[in-house]
Amino acid sequence: MRTRRDRDAETIRTVLRKAGRPEFRHPGDGFFVDGGRDGEPFLVACASRARRRTLSPFAELAAYTTALTAAGMRVEPQTGPDASPLVLQVQFPET
């Protein structure tokens, strides 16, 4: 991992994996992490295919929030004109 952004994104993934949350793999359900560029929050999304849903998206988001908050991160619903109810904004504490 070359950049701080890459390391921070992997930290988020590690926290969620340790909490027993599945990572997105086609064609299944799970989380994926994006963003974190130029000081912007990371976006953690819950992918849930309606026809093959094995996870409750809103229960997953609650589990993500619990795990990430316990790890010291700030978690909020996504904001902005393109906000999705299945995406969270995640920021690391100020250092």
Tab-separated table of N, CA and C in Angstrom:
chain	number	residue	atom	x	y	z
A	1	MET	N	0.849	-1.164	0.000
A	1	MET	CA	0.000	0.000	0.000
A	1	MET	C	0.896	1.229	0.000
A	2	ARG	N	0.750	1.974	-1.001
A	2	ARG	CA	1.677	3.075	-1.202
A	2	ARG	C	1.263	4.379	-0.559
A	3	THR	N	-0.012	4.645	-0.508
A	3	THR	CA	-0.445	5.946	-0.014
A	3	THR	C	-1.225	5.807	1.289
A	4	ARG	N	-1.339	6.924	1.982
A	4	ARG	CA	-2.134	6.937	3.205
A	4	ARG	C	-3.584	6.568	2.890
A	5	ARG	N	-4.091	7.078	1.776
A	5	ARG	CA	-5.461	6.763	1.374
A	5	ARG	C	-5.651	5.254	1.226
A	6	ASP	N	-4.708	4.584	0.582
A	6	ASP	CA	-4.786	3.128	0.416
A	6	ASP	C	-4.772	2.419	1.770
A	7	ARG	N	-3.887	2.872	2.664
A	7	ARG	CA	-3.805	2.252	3.987
A	7	ARG	C	-5.092	2.486	4.781
A	8	ASP	N	-5.639	3.704	4.712
A	8	ASP	CA	-6.872	4.007	5.438
A	8	ASP	C	-8.045	3.185	4.894
A	9	ALA	N	-8.138	3.054	3.572
A	9	ALA	CA	-9.203	2.243	2.977
A	9	ALA	C	-9.076	0.788	3.426
A	10	GLU	N	-7.847	0.283	3.490
A	10	GLU	CA	-7.646	-1.099	3.942
A	10	GLU	C	-7.970	-1.233	5.427
A	11	THR	N	-7.712	-0.209	6.220
A	11	THR	CA	-8.087	-0.241	7.635
A	11	THR	C	-9.596	-0.384	7.776
A	12	ILE	N	-10.352	0.360	6.980
A	12	ILE	CA	-11.814	0.254	7.012
A	12	ILE	C	-12.235	-1.165	6.645
A	13	ARG	N	-11.662	-1.707	5.574
A	13	ARG	CA	-11.994	-3.068	5.153
A	13	ARG	C	-11.679	-4.083	6.257
A	14	THR	N	-10.531	-3.920	6.897
A	14	THR	CA	-10.124	-4.840	7.959
A	14	THR	C	-11.089	-4.796	9.129
A	15	VAL	N	-11.491	-3.594	9.546
A	15	VAL	CA	-12.448	-3.453	10.653
A	15	VAL	C	-13.748	-4.174	10.307
A	16	LEU	N	-14.241	-3.965	9.094
A	16	LEU	CA	-15.504	-4.589	8.701
A	16	LEU	C	-15.381	-6.107	8.575
A	17	ARG	N	-14.266	-6.580	8.043
A	17	ARG	CA	-14.066	-8.031	7.953
A	17	ARG	C	-14.002	-8.657	9.348
A	18	LYS	N	-13.267	-8.020	10.268
A	18	LYS	CA	-13.156	-8.541	11.632
A	18	LYS	C	-14.510	-8.546	12.340
A	19	ALA	N	-15.404	-7.645	11.930
A	19	ALA	CA	-16.755	-7.608	12.501
A	19	ALA	C	-17.670	-8.643	11.841
A	20	GLY	N	-17.116	-9.429	10.935
A	20	GLY	CA	-17.886	-10.491	10.295
A	20	GLY	C	-18.740	-10.040	9.128
A	21	ARG	N	-18.480	-8.844	8.621
A	21	ARG	CA	-19.251	-8.326	7.491
A	21	ARG	C	-18.620	-8.817	6.204
A	22	PRO	N	-19.396	-9.336	5.274
A	22	PRO	CA	-18.828	-9.818	4.010
A	22	PRO	C	-18.468	-8.672	3.072
A	23	GLU	N	-17.368	-8.855	2.365
A	23	GLU	CA	-16.952	-7.884	1.362
A	23	GLU	C	-17.609	-8.240	0.040
A	24	PHE	N	-17.956	-7.234	-0.747
A	24	PHE	CA	-18.643	-7.449	-2.016
A	24	PHE	C	-17.798	-8.310	-2.943
A	25	ARG	N	-18.430	-9.316	-3.469
A	25	ARG	CA	-17.858	-10.177	-4.508
A	25	ARG	C	-18.971	-10.464	-5.492
A	26	HIS	N	-18.730	-10.213	-6.757
A	26	HIS	CA	-19.749	-10.457	-7.772
A	26	HIS	C	-20.078	-11.942	-7.789
A	27	PRO	N	-21.288	-12.375	-7.781
A	27	PRO	CA	-22.541	-11.640	-7.860
A	27	PRO	C	-23.248	-11.527	-6.508
A	28	GLY	N	-22.519	-11.350	-5.429
A	28	GLY	CA	-23.140	-11.383	-4.113
A	28	GLY	C	-23.368	-10.034	-3.473
A	29	ASP	N	-23.706	-10.102	-2.208
A	29	ASP	CA	-23.927	-8.913	-1.400
A	29	ASP	C	-22.652	-8.628	-0.608
A	30	GLY	N	-22.579	-7.423	-0.050
A	30	GLY	CA	-21.454	-7.089	0.819
A	30	GLY	C	-21.087	-5.626	0.726
A	31	PHE	N	-20.006	-5.268	1.405
A	31	PHE	CA	-19.572	-3.869	1.436
A	31	PHE	C	-18.492	-3.610	0.404
A	32	PHE	N	-18.374	-2.338	0.024
A	32	PHE	CA	-17.202	-1.893	-0.708
A	32	PHE	C	-16.858	-0.486	-0.270
A	33	VAL	N	-15.578	-0.141	-0.401
A	33	VAL	CA	-15.035	1.119	0.098
A	33	VAL	C	-14.469	1.902	-1.076
A	34	ASP	N	-14.759	3.210	-1.086
A	34	ASP	CA	-14.260	4.085	-2.147
A	34	ASP	C	-14.023	5.466	-1.553
A	35	GLY	N	-13.341	6.307	-2.285
A	35	GLY	CA	-13.187	7.702	-1.889
A	35	GLY	C	-11.948	7.967	-1.080
A	36	GLY	N	-12.061	8.967	-0.184
A	36	GLY	CA	-10.941	9.353	0.648
A	36	GLY	C	-9.920	10.222	-0.057
A	37	ARG	N	-10.278	10.748	-1.196
A	37	ARG	CA	-9.342	11.590	-1.947
A	37	ARG	C	-9.418	13.033	-1.457
A	38	ASP	N	-8.274	13.692	-1.418
A	38	ASP	CA	-8.200	15.121	-1.082
A	38	ASP	C	-8.932	15.462	0.215
A	39	GLY	N	-8.811	14.604	1.222
A	39	GLY	CA	-9.420	14.875	2.510
A	39	GLY	C	-10.913	14.611	2.590
A	40	GLU	N	-11.513	14.162	1.507
A	40	GLU	CA	-12.942	13.840	1.515
A	40	GLU	C	-13.163	12.546	2.286
A	41	PRO	N	-14.381	12.339	2.801
A	41	PRO	CA	-14.639	11.091	3.517
A	41	PRO	C	-14.610	9.886	2.583
A	42	PHE	N	-14.328	8.741	3.173
A	42	PHE	CA	-14.475	7.489	2.438
A	42	PHE	C	-15.955	7.184	2.328
A	43	LEU	N	-16.330	6.488	1.298
A	43	LEU	CA	-17.707	6.035	1.130
A	43	LEU	C	-17.721	4.532	1.320
A	44	VAL	N	-18.585	4.067	2.217
A	44	VAL	CA	-18.745	2.641	2.459
A	44	VAL	C	-20.166	2.298	2.054
A	45	ALA	N	-20.289	1.466	1.039
A	45	ALA	CA	-21.600	1.140	0.494
A	45	ALA	C	-21.951	-0.312	0.767
A	46	CYS	N	-23.238	-0.545	0.882
A	46	CYS	CA	-23.758	-1.895	1.031
A	46	CYS	C	-24.379	-2.301	-0.310
A	47	ALA	N	-23.757	-3.271	-0.947
A	47	ALA	CA	-24.290	-3.785	-2.201
A	47	ALA	C	-25.248	-4.917	-1.866
A	48	SER	N	-26.453	-4.804	-2.369
A	48	SER	CA	-27.457	-5.817	-2.079
A	48	SER	C	-28.329	-5.985	-3.312
A	49	ARG	N	-28.174	-7.086	-3.958
A	49	ARG	CA	-28.943	-7.346	-5.174
A	49	ARG	C	-30.328	-7.839	-4.787
A	50	ALA	N	-31.329	-7.101	-5.139
A	50	ALA	CA	-32.703	-7.385	-4.701
A	50	ALA	C	-33.144	-8.808	-5.024
A	51	ARG	N	-32.795	-9.303	-6.191
A	51	ARG	CA	-33.251	-10.647	-6.574
A	51	ARG	C	-32.514	-11.757	-5.825
A	52	ARG	N	-31.321	-11.482	-5.363
A	52	ARG	CA	-30.528	-12.504	-4.675
A	52	ARG	C	-30.180	-12.090	-3.253
A	53	ARG	N	-30.930	-11.191	-2.690
A	53	ARG	CA	-30.580	-10.611	-1.399
A	53	ARG	C	-30.457	-11.678	-0.318
A	54	THR	N	-29.283	-11.720	0.283
A	54	THR	CA	-29.069	-12.585	1.433
A	54	THR	C	-28.860	-11.756	2.691
A	55	LEU	N	-28.631	-10.461	2.517
A	55	LEU	CA	-28.392	-9.562	3.640
A	55	LEU	C	-29.445	-8.466	3.658
A	56	SER	N	-29.858	-8.038	4.832
A	56	SER	CA	-30.705	-6.860	4.954
A	56	SER	C	-29.789	-5.647	4.855
A	57	PRO	N	-29.955	-4.815	3.828
A	57	PRO	CA	-29.039	-3.686	3.656
A	57	PRO	C	-28.996	-2.750	4.868
A	58	PHE	N	-30.128	-2.486	5.469
A	58	PHE	CA	-30.141	-1.536	6.573
A	58	PHE	C	-29.565	-2.156	7.848
A	59	ALA	N	-29.719	-3.463	8.026
A	59	ALA	CA	-29.056	-4.142	9.146
A	59	ALA	C	-27.546	-4.146	8.933
A	60	GLU	N	-27.115	-4.330	7.694
A	60	GLU	CA	-25.687	-4.279	7.390
A	60	GLU	C	-25.115	-2.895	7.679
A	61	LEU	N	-25.815	-1.839	7.254
A	61	LEU	CA	-25.338	-0.482	7.513
A	61	LEU	C	-25.227	-0.221	9.013
A	62	ALA	N	-26.173	-0.725	9.792
A	62	ALA	CA	-26.105	-0.567	11.246
A	62	ALA	C	-24.880	-1.296	11.798
A	63	ALA	N	-24.598	-2.491	11.281
A	63	ALA	CA	-23.420	-3.246	11.719
A	63	ALA	C	-22.135	-2.523	11.319
A	64	TYR	N	-22.094	-1.956	10.105
A	64	TYR	CA	-20.920	-1.188	9.673
A	64	TYR	C	-20.699	-0.019	10.619
A	65	THR	N	-21.783	0.695	10.927
A	65	THR	CA	-21.692	1.875	11.790
A	65	THR	C	-21.153	1.492	13.165
A	66	THR	N	-21.669	0.426	13.726
A	66	THR	CA	-21.221	-0.018	15.047
A	66	THR	C	-19.736	-0.363	15.045
A	67	ALA	N	-19.298	-1.130	14.067
A	67	ALA	CA	-17.899	-1.567	14.004
A	67	ALA	C	-16.954	-0.395	13.770
A	68	LEU	N	-17.294	0.471	12.832
A	68	LEU	CA	-16.407	1.589	12.503
A	68	LEU	C	-16.353	2.620	13.621
A	69	THR	N	-17.480	2.871	14.260
A	69	THR	CA	-17.507	3.809	15.388
A	69	THR	C	-16.678	3.260	16.545
A	70	ALA	N	-16.800	1.970	16.813
A	70	ALA	CA	-16.009	1.343	17.877
A	70	ALA	C	-14.511	1.437	17.591
A	71	ALA	N	-14.145	1.509	16.319
A	71	ALA	CA	-12.738	1.636	15.924
A	71	ALA	C	-12.280	3.097	15.927
A	72	GLY	N	-13.158	4.020	16.352
A	72	GLY	CA	-12.778	5.423	16.484
A	72	GLY	C	-13.038	6.282	15.269
A	73	MET	N	-13.756	5.772	14.306
A	73	MET	CA	-14.052	6.543	13.094
A	73	MET	C	-15.397	7.250	13.231
A	74	ARG	N	-15.532	8.340	12.503
A	74	ARG	CA	-16.812	9.057	12.472
A	74	ARG	C	-17.596	8.554	11.272
A	75	VAL	N	-18.842	8.168	11.519
A	75	VAL	CA	-19.692	7.571	10.483
A	75	VAL	C	-20.981	8.372	10.399
A	76	GLU	N	-21.351	8.754	9.176
A	76	GLU	CA	-22.583	9.511	8.935
A	76	GLU	C	-23.227	9.010	7.651
A	77	PRO	N	-24.533	9.233	7.491
A	77	PRO	CA	-25.150	8.927	6.199
A	77	PRO	C	-24.527	9.807	5.113
A	78	GLN	N	-24.527	9.323	3.897
A	78	GLN	CA	-24.002	10.098	2.778
A	78	GLN	C	-24.865	11.337	2.570
A	79	THR	N	-24.219	12.439	2.249
A	79	THR	CA	-24.932	13.680	1.972
A	79	THR	C	-24.627	14.135	0.556
A	80	GLY	N	-25.404	15.098	0.095
A	80	GLY	CA	-25.176	15.655	-1.231
A	80	GLY	C	-26.273	15.279	-2.192
A	81	PRO	N	-26.221	15.870	-3.373
A	81	PRO	CA	-27.293	15.658	-4.346
A	81	PRO	C	-27.391	14.224	-4.861
A	82	ASP	N	-26.307	13.482	-4.825
A	82	ASP	CA	-26.314	12.096	-5.317
A	82	ASP	C	-26.311	11.087	-4.174
A	83	ALA	N	-26.737	11.504	-2.980
A	83	ALA	CA	-26.695	10.639	-1.801
A	83	ALA	C	-27.570	9.406	-1.983
A	84	SER	N	-27.073	8.313	-1.443
A	84	SER	CA	-27.807	7.040	-1.473
A	84	SER	C	-28.057	6.592	-0.038
A	85	PRO	N	-29.216	6.024	0.241
A	85	PRO	CA	-29.460	5.523	1.595
A	85	PRO	C	-28.625	4.296	1.933
A	86	LEU	N	-27.929	3.732	0.957
A	86	LEU	CA	-27.106	2.550	1.197
A	86	LEU	C	-25.615	2.869	1.249
A	87	VAL	N	-25.293	4.168	1.477
A	87	VAL	CA	-23.896	4.591	1.524
A	87	VAL	C	-23.661	5.408	2.790
A	88	LEU	N	-22.550	5.114	3.448
A	88	LEU	CA	-22.113	5.862	4.623
A	88	LEU	C	-20.856	6.639	4.292
A	89	GLN	N	-20.685	7.783	4.930
A	89	GLN	CA	-19.451	8.560	4.853
A	89	GLN	C	-18.648	8.241	6.099
A	90	VAL	N	-17.367	7.923	5.928
A	90	VAL	CA	-16.506	7.534	7.035
A	90	VAL	C	-15.272	8.414	7.037
A	91	GLN	N	-14.979	8.964	8.219
A	91	GLN	CA	-13.764	9.773	8.376
A	91	GLN	C	-12.975	9.269	9.558
A	92	PHE	N	-11.655	9.374	9.446
A	92	PHE	CA	-10.770	9.016	10.537
A	92	PHE	C	-10.691	10.205	11.487
A	93	PRO	N	-10.378	9.946	12.751
A	93	PRO	CA	-10.256	11.058	13.698
A	93	PRO	C	-9.111	11.983	13.297
A	94	GLU	N	-9.256	13.233	13.661
A	94	GLU	CA	-8.177	14.205	13.393
A	94	GLU	C	-6.956	13.803	14.200
A	95	THR	N	-5.805	13.872	13.553
A	95	THR	CA	-4.565	13.518	14.272
A	95	THR	C	-3.685	14.710	14.441
